[in-house]
mmCIF file of C-alpha atoms in Angstrom:
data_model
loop_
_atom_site.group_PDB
_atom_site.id
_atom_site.type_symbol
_atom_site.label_atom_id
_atom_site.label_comp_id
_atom_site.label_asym_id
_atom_site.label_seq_id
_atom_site.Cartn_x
_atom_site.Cartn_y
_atom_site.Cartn_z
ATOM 1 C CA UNK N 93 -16.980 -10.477 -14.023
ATOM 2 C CA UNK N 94 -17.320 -12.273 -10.565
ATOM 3 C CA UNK N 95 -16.879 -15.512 -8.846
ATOM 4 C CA UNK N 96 -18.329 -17.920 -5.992
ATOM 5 C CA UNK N 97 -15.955 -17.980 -2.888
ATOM 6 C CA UNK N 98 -16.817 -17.973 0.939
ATOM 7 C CA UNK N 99 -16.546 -15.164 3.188
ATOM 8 C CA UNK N 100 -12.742 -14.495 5.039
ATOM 9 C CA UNK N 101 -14.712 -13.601 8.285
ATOM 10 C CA UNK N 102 -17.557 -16.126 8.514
ATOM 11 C CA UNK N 103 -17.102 -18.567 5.786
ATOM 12 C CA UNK N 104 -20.486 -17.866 4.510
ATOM 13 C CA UNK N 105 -20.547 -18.442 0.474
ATOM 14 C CA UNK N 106 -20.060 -15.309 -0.828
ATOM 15 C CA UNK N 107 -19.955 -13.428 -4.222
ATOM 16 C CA UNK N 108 -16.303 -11.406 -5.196
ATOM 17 C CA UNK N 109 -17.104 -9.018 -8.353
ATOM 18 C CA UNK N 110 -13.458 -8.223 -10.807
ATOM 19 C CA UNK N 111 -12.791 -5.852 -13.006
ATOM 20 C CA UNK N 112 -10.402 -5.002 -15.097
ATOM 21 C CA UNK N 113 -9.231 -0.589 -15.524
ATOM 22 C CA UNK N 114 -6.618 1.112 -16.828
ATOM 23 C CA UNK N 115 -4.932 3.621 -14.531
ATOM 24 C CA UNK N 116 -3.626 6.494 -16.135
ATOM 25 C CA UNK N 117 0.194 7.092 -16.993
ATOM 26 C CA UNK N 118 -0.002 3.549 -15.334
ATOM 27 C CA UNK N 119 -0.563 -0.202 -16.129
ATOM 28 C CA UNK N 120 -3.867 -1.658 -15.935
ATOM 29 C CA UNK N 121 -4.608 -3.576 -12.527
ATOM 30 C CA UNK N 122 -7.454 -6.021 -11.451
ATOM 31 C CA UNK N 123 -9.790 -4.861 -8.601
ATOM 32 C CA UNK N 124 -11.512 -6.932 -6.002
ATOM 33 C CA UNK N 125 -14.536 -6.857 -4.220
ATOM 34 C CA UNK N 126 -16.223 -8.885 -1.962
ATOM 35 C CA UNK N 127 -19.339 -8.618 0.543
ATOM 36 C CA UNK N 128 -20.741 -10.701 2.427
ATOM 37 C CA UNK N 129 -24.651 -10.780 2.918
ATOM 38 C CA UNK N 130 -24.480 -13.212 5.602
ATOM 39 C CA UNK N 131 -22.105 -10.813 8.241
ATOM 40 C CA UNK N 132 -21.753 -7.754 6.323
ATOM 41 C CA UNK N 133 -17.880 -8.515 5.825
ATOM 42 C CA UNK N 134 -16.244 -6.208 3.119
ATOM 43 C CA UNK N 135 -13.023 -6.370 1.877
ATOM 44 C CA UNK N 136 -11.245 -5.256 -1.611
ATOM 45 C CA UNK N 137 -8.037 -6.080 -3.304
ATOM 46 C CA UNK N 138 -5.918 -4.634 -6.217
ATOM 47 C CA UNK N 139 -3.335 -7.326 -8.337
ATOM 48 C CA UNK N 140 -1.202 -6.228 -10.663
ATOM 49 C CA UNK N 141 -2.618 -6.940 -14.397
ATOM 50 C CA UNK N 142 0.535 -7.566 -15.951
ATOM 51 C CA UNK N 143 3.355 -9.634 -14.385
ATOM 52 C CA UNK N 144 6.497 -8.685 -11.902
ATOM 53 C CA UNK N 145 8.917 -6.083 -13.397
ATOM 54 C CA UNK N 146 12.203 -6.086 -14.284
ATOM 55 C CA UNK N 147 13.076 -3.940 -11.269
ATOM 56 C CA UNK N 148 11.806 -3.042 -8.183
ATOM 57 C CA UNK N 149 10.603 0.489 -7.891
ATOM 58 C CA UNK N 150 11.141 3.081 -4.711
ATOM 59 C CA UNK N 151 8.809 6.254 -4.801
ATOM 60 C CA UNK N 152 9.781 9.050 -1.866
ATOM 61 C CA UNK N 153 7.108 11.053 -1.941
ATOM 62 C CA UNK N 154 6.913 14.770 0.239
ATOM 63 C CA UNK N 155 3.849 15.713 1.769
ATOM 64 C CA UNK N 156 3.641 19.186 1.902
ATOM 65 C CA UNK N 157 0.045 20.653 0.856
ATOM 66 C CA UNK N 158 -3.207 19.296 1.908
ATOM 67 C CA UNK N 159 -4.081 18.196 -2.332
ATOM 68 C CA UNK N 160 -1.378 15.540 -1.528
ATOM 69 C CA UNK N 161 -3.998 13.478 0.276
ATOM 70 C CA UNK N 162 -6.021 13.153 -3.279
ATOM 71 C CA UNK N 163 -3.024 11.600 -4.779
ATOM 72 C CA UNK N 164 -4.100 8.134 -5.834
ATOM 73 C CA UNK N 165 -2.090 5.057 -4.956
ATOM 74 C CA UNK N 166 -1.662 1.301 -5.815
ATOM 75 C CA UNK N 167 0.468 -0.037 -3.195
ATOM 76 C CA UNK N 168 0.821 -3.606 -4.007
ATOM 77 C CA UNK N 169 1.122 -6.775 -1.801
ATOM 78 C CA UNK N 170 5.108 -6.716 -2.321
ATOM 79 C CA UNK N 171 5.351 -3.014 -1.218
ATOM 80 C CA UNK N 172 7.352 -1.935 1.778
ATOM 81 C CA UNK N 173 5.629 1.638 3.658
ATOM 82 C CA UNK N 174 7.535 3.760 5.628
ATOM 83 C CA UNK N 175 7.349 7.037 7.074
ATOM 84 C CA UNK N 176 11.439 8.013 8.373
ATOM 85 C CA UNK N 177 10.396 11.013 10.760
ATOM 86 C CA UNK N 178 8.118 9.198 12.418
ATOM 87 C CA UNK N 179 10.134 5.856 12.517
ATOM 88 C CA UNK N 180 7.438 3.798 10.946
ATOM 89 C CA UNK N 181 7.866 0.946 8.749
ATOM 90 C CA UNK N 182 4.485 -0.957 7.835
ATOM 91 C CA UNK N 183 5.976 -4.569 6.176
ATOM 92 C CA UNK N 184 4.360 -6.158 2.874
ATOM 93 C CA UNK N 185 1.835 -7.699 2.950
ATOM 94 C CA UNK N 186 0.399 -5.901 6.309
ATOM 95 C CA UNK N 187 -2.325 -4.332 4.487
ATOM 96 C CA UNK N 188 -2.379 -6.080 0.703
ATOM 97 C CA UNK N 189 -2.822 -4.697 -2.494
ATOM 98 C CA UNK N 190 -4.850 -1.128 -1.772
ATOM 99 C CA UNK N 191 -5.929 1.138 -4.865
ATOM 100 C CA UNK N 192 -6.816 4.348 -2.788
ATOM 101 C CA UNK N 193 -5.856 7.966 -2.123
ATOM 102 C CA UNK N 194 -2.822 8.921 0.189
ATOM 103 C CA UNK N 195 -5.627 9.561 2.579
ATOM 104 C CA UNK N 196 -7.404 6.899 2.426
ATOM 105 C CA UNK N 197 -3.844 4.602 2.947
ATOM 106 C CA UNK N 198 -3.539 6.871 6.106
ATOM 107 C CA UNK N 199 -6.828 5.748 7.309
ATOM 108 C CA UNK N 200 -6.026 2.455 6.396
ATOM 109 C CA UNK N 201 -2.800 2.304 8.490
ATOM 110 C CA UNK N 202 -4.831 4.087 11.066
ATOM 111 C CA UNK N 203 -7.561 0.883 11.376
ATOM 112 C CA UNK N 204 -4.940 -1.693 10.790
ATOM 113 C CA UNK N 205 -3.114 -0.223 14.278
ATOM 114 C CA UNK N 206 -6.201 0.273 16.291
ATOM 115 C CA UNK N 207 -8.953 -2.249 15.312
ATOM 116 C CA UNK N 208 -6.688 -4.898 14.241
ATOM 117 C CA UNK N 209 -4.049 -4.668 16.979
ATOM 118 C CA UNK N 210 -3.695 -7.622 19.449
ATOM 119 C CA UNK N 211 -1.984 -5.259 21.789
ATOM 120 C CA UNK N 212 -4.168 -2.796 21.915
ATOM 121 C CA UNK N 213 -7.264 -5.213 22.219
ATOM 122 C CA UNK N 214 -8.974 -6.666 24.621
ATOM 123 C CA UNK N 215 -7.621 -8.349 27.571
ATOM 124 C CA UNK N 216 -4.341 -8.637 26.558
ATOM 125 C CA UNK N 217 -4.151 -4.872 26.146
ATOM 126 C CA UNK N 218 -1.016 -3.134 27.707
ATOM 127 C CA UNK N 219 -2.240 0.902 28.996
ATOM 128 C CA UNK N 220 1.601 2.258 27.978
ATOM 129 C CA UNK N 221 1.191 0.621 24.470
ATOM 130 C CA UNK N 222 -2.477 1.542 24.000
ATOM 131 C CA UNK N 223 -1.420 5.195 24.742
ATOM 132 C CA UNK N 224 1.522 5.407 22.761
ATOM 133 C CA UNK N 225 -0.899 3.709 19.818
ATOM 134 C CA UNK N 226 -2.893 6.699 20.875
ATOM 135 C CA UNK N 227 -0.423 9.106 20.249
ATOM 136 C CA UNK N 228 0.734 7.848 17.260
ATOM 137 C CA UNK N 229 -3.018 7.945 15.608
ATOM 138 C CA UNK N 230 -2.362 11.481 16.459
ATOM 139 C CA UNK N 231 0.717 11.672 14.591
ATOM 140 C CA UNK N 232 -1.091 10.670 11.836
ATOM 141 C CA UNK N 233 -3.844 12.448 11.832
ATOM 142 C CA UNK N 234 -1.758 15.794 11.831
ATOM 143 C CA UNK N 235 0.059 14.136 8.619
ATOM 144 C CA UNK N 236 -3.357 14.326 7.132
ATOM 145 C CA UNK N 237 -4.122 17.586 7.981
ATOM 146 C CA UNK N 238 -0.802 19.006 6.857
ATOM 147 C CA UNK N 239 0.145 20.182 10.157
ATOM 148 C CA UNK N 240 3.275 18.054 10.200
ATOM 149 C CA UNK N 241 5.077 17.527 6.547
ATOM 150 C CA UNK N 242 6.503 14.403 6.299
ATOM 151 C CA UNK N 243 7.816 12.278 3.363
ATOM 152 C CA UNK N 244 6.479 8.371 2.827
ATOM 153 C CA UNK N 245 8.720 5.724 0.866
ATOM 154 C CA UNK N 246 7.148 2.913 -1.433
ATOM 155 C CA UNK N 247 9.319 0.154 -1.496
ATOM 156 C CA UNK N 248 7.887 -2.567 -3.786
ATOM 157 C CA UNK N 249 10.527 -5.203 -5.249
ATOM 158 C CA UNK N 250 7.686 -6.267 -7.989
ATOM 159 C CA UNK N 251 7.518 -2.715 -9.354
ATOM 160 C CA UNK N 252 3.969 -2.834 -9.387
ATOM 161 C CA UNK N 253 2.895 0.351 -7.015
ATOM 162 C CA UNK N 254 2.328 3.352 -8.191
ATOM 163 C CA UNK N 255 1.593 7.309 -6.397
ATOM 164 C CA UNK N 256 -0.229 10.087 -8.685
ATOM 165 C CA UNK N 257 1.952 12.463 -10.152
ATOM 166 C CA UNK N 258 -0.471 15.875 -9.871
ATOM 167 C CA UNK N 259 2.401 17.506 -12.374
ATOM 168 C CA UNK N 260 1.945 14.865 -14.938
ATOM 169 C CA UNK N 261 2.983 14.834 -17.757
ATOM 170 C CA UNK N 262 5.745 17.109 -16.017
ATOM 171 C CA UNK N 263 7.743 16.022 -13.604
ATOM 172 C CA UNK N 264 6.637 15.989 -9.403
ATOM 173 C CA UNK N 265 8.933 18.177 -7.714
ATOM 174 C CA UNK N 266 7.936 16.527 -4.740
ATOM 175 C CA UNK N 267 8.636 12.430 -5.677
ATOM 176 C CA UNK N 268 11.589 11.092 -6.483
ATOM 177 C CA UNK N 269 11.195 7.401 -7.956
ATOM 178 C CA UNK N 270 14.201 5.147 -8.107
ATOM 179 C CA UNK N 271 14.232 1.943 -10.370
ATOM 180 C CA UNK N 272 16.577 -0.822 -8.678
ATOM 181 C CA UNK N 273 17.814 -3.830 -9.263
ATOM 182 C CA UNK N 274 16.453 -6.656 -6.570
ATOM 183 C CA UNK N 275 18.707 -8.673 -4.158
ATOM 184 C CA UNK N 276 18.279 -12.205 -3.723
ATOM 185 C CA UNK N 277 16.084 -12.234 -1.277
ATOM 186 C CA UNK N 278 14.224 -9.852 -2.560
ATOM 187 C CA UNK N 279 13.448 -12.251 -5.629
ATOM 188 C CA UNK N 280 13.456 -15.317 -3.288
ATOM 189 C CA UNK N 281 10.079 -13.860 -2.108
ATOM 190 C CA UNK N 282 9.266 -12.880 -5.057
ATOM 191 C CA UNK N 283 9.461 -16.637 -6.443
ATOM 192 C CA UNK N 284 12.032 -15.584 -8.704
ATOM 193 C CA UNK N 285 15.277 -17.333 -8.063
ATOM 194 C CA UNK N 286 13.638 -20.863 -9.236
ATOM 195 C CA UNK N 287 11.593 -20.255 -11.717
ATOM 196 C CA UNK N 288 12.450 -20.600 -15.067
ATOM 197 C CA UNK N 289 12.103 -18.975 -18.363
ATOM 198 C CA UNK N 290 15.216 -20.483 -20.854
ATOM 199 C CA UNK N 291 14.886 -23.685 -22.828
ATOM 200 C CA UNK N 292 11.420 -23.904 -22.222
#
């Protein structure tokens, strides 16, 4: 399926092809993609195919072998990133709704930090931030490569993220995944607290 829209970078009309798949021990989800012939824009998207759930989900996941970084993931708009040894928290939203491998998150992080980055851009650009940027990229990359072990957290309030489980149908030694109930804010953004569903 796909639909007329205009370009996010040049406004140029623009075609964005959807499909609908299925992803295993899962839910299915809706996939995205657009390109633009006019400036070569691309961009892709993953929504949820079914609605919120009834609680938010938090996967802790520990990277310890380099197959980690084929792990597929659906991190969702909603979902929260961090990293604790490293002191990184990446906010929802930052990078929308990504259907990828660990690695392929990491190089998204990665881009969104260096090519996206007021602060390390242009004029405005600060030499002490753009070096510790620098070294944090680094940081990174040895995450990749294995040569630091780390753990990452998936905080998503809507439930709807997801990380591989190589073990399955067995359970990961290495990710623990907590169901929770959300706070109030938490279904404020959500669009929760006013909506309503009795006496329709």
């Amino acid at each position: 399926m796909s639909f007329n829209g205009n370009c996010f970078s040049c406004n140029a009309p623009c075609e964005t092809n959807m499909k609908v798949t299925k992803i295993p021990h899962f839910k299915e989800v809706v996939i995205m993609a657009t390109t633009c012939n006019a400036c070569g824009h691309r961009s892709n998207e993953v929504k949820a195919g079914t609605g919120i759930e009834r609680k938010g989900i938090r996967i802790k996941l520990r990277i310890t072998d380099p197959l980690d970084m084929t792990r597929d993931i659906l991190k969702s708009e909603t979902c929260n990133i961090s990293i604790p040894e490293l002191d990184f928290e990446m906010g929802a939203g930052t990078l929308g709704g990504r259907f990828t491998t660990l690695e392929g998150l990491f190089q998204n992080i990665k881009d969104q930090l260096k090519e996206n980055n007021p602060l390390i851009v242009g004029d405005s650009a600060e030499q002490n931030i753009s070096q510790r940027m620098d070294g944090f990229v680094m940081k990174l990359d040895e995450i990749i490569s294995c040569k630091n072990k780390v753990h990452i957290v998936f905080d998503d309030p809507s439930g709807n993220s997801y990380v591989q489980n190589l073990y399955a149908p067995d359970e990961d030694p290495e990710m623990q995944i907590e169901k929770y109930e959300r706070n109030f804010e938490q279904n404020e953004e959500l669009g929760l607290n006013d909506m309503k569903t009795e006496n329709y």
